[in-house]
Rosetta silent file (secondary structure, phi, psi, omega in degrees, C-alpha in Angstrom):
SEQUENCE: XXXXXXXXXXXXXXXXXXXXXXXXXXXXXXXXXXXXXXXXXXXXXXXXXXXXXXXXXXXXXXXXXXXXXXXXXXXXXXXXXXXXXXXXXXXXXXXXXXXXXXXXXXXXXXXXXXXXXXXXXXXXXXXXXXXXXXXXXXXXXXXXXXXXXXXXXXXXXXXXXXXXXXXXXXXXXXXXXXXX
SCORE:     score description
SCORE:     0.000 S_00000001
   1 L     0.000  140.691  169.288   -4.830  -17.221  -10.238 S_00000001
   2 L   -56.019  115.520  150.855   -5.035  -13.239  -10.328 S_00000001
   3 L  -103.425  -49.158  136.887   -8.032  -12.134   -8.992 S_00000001
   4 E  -121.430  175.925 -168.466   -7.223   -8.601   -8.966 S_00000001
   5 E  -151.249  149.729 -166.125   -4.679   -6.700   -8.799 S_00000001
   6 E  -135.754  166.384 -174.787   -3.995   -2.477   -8.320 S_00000001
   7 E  -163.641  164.240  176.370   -0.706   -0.370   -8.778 S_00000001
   8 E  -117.623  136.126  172.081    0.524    3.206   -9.060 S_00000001
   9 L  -113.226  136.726 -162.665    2.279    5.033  -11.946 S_00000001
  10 L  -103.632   91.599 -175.712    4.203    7.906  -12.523 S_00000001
  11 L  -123.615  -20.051 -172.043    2.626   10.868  -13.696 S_00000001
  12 L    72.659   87.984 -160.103    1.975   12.908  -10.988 S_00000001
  13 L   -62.868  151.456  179.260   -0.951   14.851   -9.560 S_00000001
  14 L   -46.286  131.363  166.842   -1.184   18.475   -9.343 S_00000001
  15 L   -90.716   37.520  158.386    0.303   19.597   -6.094 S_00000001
  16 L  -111.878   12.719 -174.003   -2.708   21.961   -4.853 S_00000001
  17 L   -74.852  163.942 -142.104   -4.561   19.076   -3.104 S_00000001
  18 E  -132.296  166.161  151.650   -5.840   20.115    0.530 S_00000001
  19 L   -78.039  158.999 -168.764   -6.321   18.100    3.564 S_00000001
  20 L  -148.752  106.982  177.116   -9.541   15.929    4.884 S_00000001
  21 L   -86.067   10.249  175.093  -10.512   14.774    8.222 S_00000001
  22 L  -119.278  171.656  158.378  -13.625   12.539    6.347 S_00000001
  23 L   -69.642  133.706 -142.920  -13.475   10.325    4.149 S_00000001
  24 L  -106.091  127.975  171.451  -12.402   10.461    0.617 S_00000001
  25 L   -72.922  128.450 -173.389  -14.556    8.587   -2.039 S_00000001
  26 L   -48.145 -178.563  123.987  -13.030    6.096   -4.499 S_00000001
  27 L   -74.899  137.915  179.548  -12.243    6.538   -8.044 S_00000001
  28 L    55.334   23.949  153.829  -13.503    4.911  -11.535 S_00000001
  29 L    83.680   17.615 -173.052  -16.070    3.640   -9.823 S_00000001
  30 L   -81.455  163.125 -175.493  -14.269    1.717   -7.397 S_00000001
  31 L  -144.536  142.791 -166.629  -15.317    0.951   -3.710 S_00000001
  32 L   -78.788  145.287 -175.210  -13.263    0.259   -0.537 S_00000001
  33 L  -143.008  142.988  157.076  -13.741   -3.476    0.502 S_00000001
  34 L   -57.176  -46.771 -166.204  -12.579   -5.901    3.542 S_00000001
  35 L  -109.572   33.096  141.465  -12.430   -8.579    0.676 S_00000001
  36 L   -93.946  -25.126  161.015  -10.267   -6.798   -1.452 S_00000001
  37 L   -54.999  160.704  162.686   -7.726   -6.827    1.313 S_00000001
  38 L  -107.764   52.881 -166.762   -5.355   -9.409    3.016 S_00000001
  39 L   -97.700  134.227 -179.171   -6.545   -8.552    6.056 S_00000001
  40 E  -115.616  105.398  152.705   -7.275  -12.339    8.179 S_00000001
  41 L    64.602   84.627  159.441   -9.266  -12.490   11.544 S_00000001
  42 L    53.769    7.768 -140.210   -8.000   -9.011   12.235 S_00000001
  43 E   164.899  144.156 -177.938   -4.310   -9.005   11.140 S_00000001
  44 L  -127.317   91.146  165.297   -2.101   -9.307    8.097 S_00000001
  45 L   -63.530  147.372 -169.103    0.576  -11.758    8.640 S_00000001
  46 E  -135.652 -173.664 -169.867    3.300  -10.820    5.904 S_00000001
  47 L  -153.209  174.631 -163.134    6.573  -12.493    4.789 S_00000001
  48 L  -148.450  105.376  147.679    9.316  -11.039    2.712 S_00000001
  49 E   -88.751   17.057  166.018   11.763  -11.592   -0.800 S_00000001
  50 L  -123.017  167.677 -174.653   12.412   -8.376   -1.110 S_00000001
  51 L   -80.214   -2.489 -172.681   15.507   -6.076   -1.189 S_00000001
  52 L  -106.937   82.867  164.617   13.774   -2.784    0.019 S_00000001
  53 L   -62.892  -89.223 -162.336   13.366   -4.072    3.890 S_00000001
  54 L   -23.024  -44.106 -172.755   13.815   -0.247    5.035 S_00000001
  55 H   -93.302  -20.263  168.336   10.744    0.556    2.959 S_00000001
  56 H   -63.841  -51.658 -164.816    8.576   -2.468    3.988 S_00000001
  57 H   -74.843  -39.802  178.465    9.445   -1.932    7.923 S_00000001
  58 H   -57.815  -51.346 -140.318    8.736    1.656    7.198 S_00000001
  59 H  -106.138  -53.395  161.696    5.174    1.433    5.754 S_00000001
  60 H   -26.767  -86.312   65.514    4.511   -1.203    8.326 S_00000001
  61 H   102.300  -60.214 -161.235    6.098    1.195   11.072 S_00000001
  62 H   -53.350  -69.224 -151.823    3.461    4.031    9.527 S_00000001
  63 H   -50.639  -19.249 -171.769    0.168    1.721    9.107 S_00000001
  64 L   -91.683   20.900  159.847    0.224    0.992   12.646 S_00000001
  65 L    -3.824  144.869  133.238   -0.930    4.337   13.889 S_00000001
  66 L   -43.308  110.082 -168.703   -2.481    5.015   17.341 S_00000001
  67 L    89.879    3.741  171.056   -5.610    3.527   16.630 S_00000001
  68 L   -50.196  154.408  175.150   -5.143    1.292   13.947 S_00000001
  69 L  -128.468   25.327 -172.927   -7.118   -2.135   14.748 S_00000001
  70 L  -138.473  138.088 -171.806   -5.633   -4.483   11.569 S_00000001
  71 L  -101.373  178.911  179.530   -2.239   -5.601   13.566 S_00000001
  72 L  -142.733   74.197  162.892    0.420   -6.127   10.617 S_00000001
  73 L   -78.622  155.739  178.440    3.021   -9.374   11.988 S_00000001
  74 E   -76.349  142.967  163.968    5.574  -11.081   10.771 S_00000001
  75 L   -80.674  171.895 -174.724    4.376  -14.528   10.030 S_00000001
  76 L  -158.231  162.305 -123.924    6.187  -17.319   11.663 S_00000001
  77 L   -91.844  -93.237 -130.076    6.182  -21.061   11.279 S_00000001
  78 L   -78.477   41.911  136.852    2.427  -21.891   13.273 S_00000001
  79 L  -128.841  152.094  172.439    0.634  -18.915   11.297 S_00000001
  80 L   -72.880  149.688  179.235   -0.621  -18.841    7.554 S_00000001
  81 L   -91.688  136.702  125.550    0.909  -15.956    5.651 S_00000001
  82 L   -24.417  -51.965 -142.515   -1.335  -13.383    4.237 S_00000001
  83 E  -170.676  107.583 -174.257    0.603  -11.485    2.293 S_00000001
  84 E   -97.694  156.812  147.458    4.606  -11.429    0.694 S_00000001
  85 E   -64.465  128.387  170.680    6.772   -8.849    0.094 S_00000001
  86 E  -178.166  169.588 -161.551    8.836   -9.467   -3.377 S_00000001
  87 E  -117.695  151.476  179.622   10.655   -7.662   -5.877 S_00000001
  88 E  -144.847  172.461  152.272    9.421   -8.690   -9.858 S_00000001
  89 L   -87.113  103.147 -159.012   10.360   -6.731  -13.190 S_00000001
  90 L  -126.635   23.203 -170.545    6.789   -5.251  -14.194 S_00000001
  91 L   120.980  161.175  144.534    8.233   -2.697  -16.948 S_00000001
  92 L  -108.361  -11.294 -166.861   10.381    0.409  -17.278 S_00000001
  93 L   -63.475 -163.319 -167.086    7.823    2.397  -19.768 S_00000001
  94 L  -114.223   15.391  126.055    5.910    5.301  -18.563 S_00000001
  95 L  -115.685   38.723  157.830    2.973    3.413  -17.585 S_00000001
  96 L   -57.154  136.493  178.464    4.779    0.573  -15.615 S_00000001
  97 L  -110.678  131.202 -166.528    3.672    1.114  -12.390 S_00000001
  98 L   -44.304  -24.798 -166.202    5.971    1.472   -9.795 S_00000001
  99 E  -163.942  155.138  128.113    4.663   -1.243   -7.119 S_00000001
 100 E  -135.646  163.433  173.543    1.797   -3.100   -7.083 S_00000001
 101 E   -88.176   98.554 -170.318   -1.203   -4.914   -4.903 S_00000001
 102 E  -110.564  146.462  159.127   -2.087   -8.193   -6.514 S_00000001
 103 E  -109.724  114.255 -164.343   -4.977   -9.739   -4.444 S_00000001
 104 L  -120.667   21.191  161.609   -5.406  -13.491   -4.833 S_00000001
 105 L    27.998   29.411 -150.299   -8.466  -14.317   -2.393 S_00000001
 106 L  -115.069  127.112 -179.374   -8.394  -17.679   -2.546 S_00000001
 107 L   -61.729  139.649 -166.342   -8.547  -19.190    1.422 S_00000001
 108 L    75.610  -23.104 -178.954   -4.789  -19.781    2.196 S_00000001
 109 L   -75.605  177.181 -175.227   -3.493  -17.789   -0.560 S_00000001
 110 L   -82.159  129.362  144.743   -0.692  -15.273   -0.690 S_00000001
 111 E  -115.754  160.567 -145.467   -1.267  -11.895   -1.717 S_00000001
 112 E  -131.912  145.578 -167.042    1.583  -10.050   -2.818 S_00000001
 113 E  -123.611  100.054 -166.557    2.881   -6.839   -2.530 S_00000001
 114 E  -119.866  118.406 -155.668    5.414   -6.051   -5.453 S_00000001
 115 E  -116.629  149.907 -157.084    8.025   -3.868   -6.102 S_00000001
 116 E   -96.107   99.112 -177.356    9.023   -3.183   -9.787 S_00000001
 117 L   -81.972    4.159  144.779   12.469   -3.220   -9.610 S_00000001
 118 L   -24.149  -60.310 -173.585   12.684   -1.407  -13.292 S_00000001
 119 L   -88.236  -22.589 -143.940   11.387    1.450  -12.098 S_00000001
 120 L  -124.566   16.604  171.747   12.636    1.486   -8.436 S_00000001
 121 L   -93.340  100.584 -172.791   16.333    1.101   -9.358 S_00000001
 122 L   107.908    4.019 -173.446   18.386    3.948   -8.211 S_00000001
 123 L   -77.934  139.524  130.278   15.073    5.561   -6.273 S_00000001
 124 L    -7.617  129.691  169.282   15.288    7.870   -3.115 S_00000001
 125 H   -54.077  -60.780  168.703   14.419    5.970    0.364 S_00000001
 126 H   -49.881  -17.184  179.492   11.339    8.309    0.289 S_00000001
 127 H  -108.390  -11.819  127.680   10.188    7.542   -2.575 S_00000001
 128 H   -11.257  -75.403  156.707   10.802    3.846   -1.565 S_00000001
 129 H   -55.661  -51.092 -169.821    8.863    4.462    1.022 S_00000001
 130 H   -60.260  -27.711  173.772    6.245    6.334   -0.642 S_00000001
 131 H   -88.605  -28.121 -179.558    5.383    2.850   -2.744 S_00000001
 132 H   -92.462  -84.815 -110.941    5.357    0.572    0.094 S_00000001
 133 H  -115.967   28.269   99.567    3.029    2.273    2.381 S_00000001
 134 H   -10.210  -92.153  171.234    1.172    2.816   -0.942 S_00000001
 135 H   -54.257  -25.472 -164.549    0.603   -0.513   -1.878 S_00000001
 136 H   -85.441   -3.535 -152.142    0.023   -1.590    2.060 S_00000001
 137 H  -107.358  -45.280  176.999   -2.547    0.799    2.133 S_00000001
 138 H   -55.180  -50.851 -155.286   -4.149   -1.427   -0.959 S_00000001
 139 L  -115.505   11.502  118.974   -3.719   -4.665    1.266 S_00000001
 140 L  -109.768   25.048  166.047   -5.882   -2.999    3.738 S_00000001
 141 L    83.576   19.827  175.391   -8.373   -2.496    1.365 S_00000001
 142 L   -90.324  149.300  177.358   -8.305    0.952    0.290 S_00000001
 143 L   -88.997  168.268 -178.807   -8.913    2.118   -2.912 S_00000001
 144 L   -86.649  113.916  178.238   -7.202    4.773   -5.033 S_00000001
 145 E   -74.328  158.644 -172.001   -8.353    8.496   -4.299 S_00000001
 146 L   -71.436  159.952  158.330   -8.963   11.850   -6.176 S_00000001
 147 L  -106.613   53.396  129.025   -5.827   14.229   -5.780 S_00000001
 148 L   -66.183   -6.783 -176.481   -7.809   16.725   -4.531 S_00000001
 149 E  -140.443  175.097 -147.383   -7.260   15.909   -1.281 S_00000001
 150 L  -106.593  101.983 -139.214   -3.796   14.908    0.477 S_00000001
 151 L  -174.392  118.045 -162.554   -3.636   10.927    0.164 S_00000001
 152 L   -91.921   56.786  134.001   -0.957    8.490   -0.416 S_00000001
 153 L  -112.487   34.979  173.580   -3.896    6.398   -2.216 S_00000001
 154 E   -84.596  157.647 -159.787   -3.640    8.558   -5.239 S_00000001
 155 L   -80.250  -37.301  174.097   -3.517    6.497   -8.729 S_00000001
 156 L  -121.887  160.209 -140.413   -0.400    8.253   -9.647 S_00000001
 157 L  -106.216  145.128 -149.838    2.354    8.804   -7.544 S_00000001
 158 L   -69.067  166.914  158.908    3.320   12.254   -6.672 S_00000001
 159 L   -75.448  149.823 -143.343    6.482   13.602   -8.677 S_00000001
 160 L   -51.276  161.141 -158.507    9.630   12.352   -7.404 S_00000001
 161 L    83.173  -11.702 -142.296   10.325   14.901   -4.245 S_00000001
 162 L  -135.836   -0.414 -158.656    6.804   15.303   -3.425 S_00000001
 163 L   -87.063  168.284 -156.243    5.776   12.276   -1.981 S_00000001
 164 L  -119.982  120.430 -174.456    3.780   11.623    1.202 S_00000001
 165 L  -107.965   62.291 -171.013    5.707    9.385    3.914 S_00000001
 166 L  -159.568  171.322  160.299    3.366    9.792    6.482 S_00000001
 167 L   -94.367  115.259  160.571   -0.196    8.366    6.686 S_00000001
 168 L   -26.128  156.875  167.922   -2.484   11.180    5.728 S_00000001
 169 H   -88.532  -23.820  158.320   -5.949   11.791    7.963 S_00000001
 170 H   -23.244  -52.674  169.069   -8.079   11.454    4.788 S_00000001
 171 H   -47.099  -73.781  164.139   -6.356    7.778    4.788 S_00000001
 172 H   -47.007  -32.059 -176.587   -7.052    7.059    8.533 S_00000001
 173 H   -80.995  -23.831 -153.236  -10.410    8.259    8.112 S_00000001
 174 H   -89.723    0.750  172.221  -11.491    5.824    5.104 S_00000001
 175 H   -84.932  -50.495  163.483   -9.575    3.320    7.158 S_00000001
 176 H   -41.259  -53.816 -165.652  -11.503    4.062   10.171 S_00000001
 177 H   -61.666  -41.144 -144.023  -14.809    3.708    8.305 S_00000001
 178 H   -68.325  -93.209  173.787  -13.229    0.587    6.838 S_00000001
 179 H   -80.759    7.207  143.436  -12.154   -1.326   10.257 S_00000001
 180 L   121.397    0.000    0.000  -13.701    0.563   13.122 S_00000001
C-alpha cells in the first residue's frame, strides 16, 4: 500500500534563485523526516528495472559527497532492499510529473524510485540526471524547497537546459541537519 508518495513537474521556476549555505525550509507545510525516507540502519540498499542506469549511477555518484553519512549500495542476495529503481508510465499531460518518490514504510518494504517514461522519452542525459538525483534526494528524506534559493529539491523542475546536476549546498546543508 502507498503510504506516500512525492514527484516533480514541469513548469519551471524563475531562474533568479541565489545560493544558501543553511538550510532551506520546506514547502506547503511540509517537514523533512528520517521516516519519510528509505534510509535503513544508516544506508539505502537499492536495486534496479530501469533503463536510465547512467542517471541512477549518476545521482548515486552525486549523493555520496565528502561527508555524506547515508552510504547508498547495491543490494545483494544477504541484504534487504530498500529501495528500486523502475521505469512506469505516470502520464504525458502537463502535470505528469516527471519521476517520482513513492514511500511505502512498511518494515521490509520496497520504496521505489520511478521514472515516467512518458515524459522522459527522448530527454537530455542532464535532464535525466536532473530527475534521478531529484527523486534520491526524496529517498533521503528531503522535502521540496522554495526556488528562491539554488536546490535540486524544487517542486518543479527547472526548464529543460537549466537544470542542476550537482548537489547544491542548500541541499547538503538540510541533509546535514537531517543525518549529522
Amino acid at each position: 500500500m502507498l503510504a506516500a508518495s512525492a514527484c516533480i513537474t514541469l513548469t519551471g521556476p524563475p531562474l533568479t534563485a541565489h545560493a544558501a549555505a543553511r538550510p532551506a525550509p520546506c514547502i506547503g507545510g511540509a517537514t523533512e523526516t528520517k521516516g519519510f525516507s528509505a534510509v535503513d540502519d544508516g544506508e539505502i540498499r537499492w536495486t534496479d528495472n530501469t533503463a536510465y542506469d547512467d542517471a541512477r549511477t549518476y545521482a548515486i555518484s552525486e549523493w555520496q559527497y565528502r561527508g555524506s553519512r547515508i552510504k547508498i549500495v547495491e543490494d545483494s542476495a544477504f541484504t534487504s532492499n530498500d529501495l528500486e529503481f523502475k521505469d512506469a508510465d505516470l502520464g504525458s499531460g502537463n502535470s505528469a510529473p516527471l519521476g517520482r518518490y513513492e514511500r511505502h514504510g512498511d518494515i521490509g518494504a520496497t520504496d521505489y524510485i520511478i521514472f515516467n517514461k512518458q515524459k522522459l522519452r527522448g530527454a537530455s542525459k542532464v535532464r535525466l540526471r536532473y530527475v534521478a538525483l531529484h527523486e534520491l534526494g526524496h529517498a533521503l528524506g528531503l522535502c521540496h524547497k522554495a526556488d528562491t534559493v539554488v536546490s535540486l529539491m524544487w517542486k518543479n523542475a527547472p526548464t529543460p537546459g537549466y537544470e542542476i546536476t550537482w548537489v547544491p549546498d542548500v541541499d547538503k546543508a538540510n541533509y546535514k541537519k537531517l543525518w549529522g
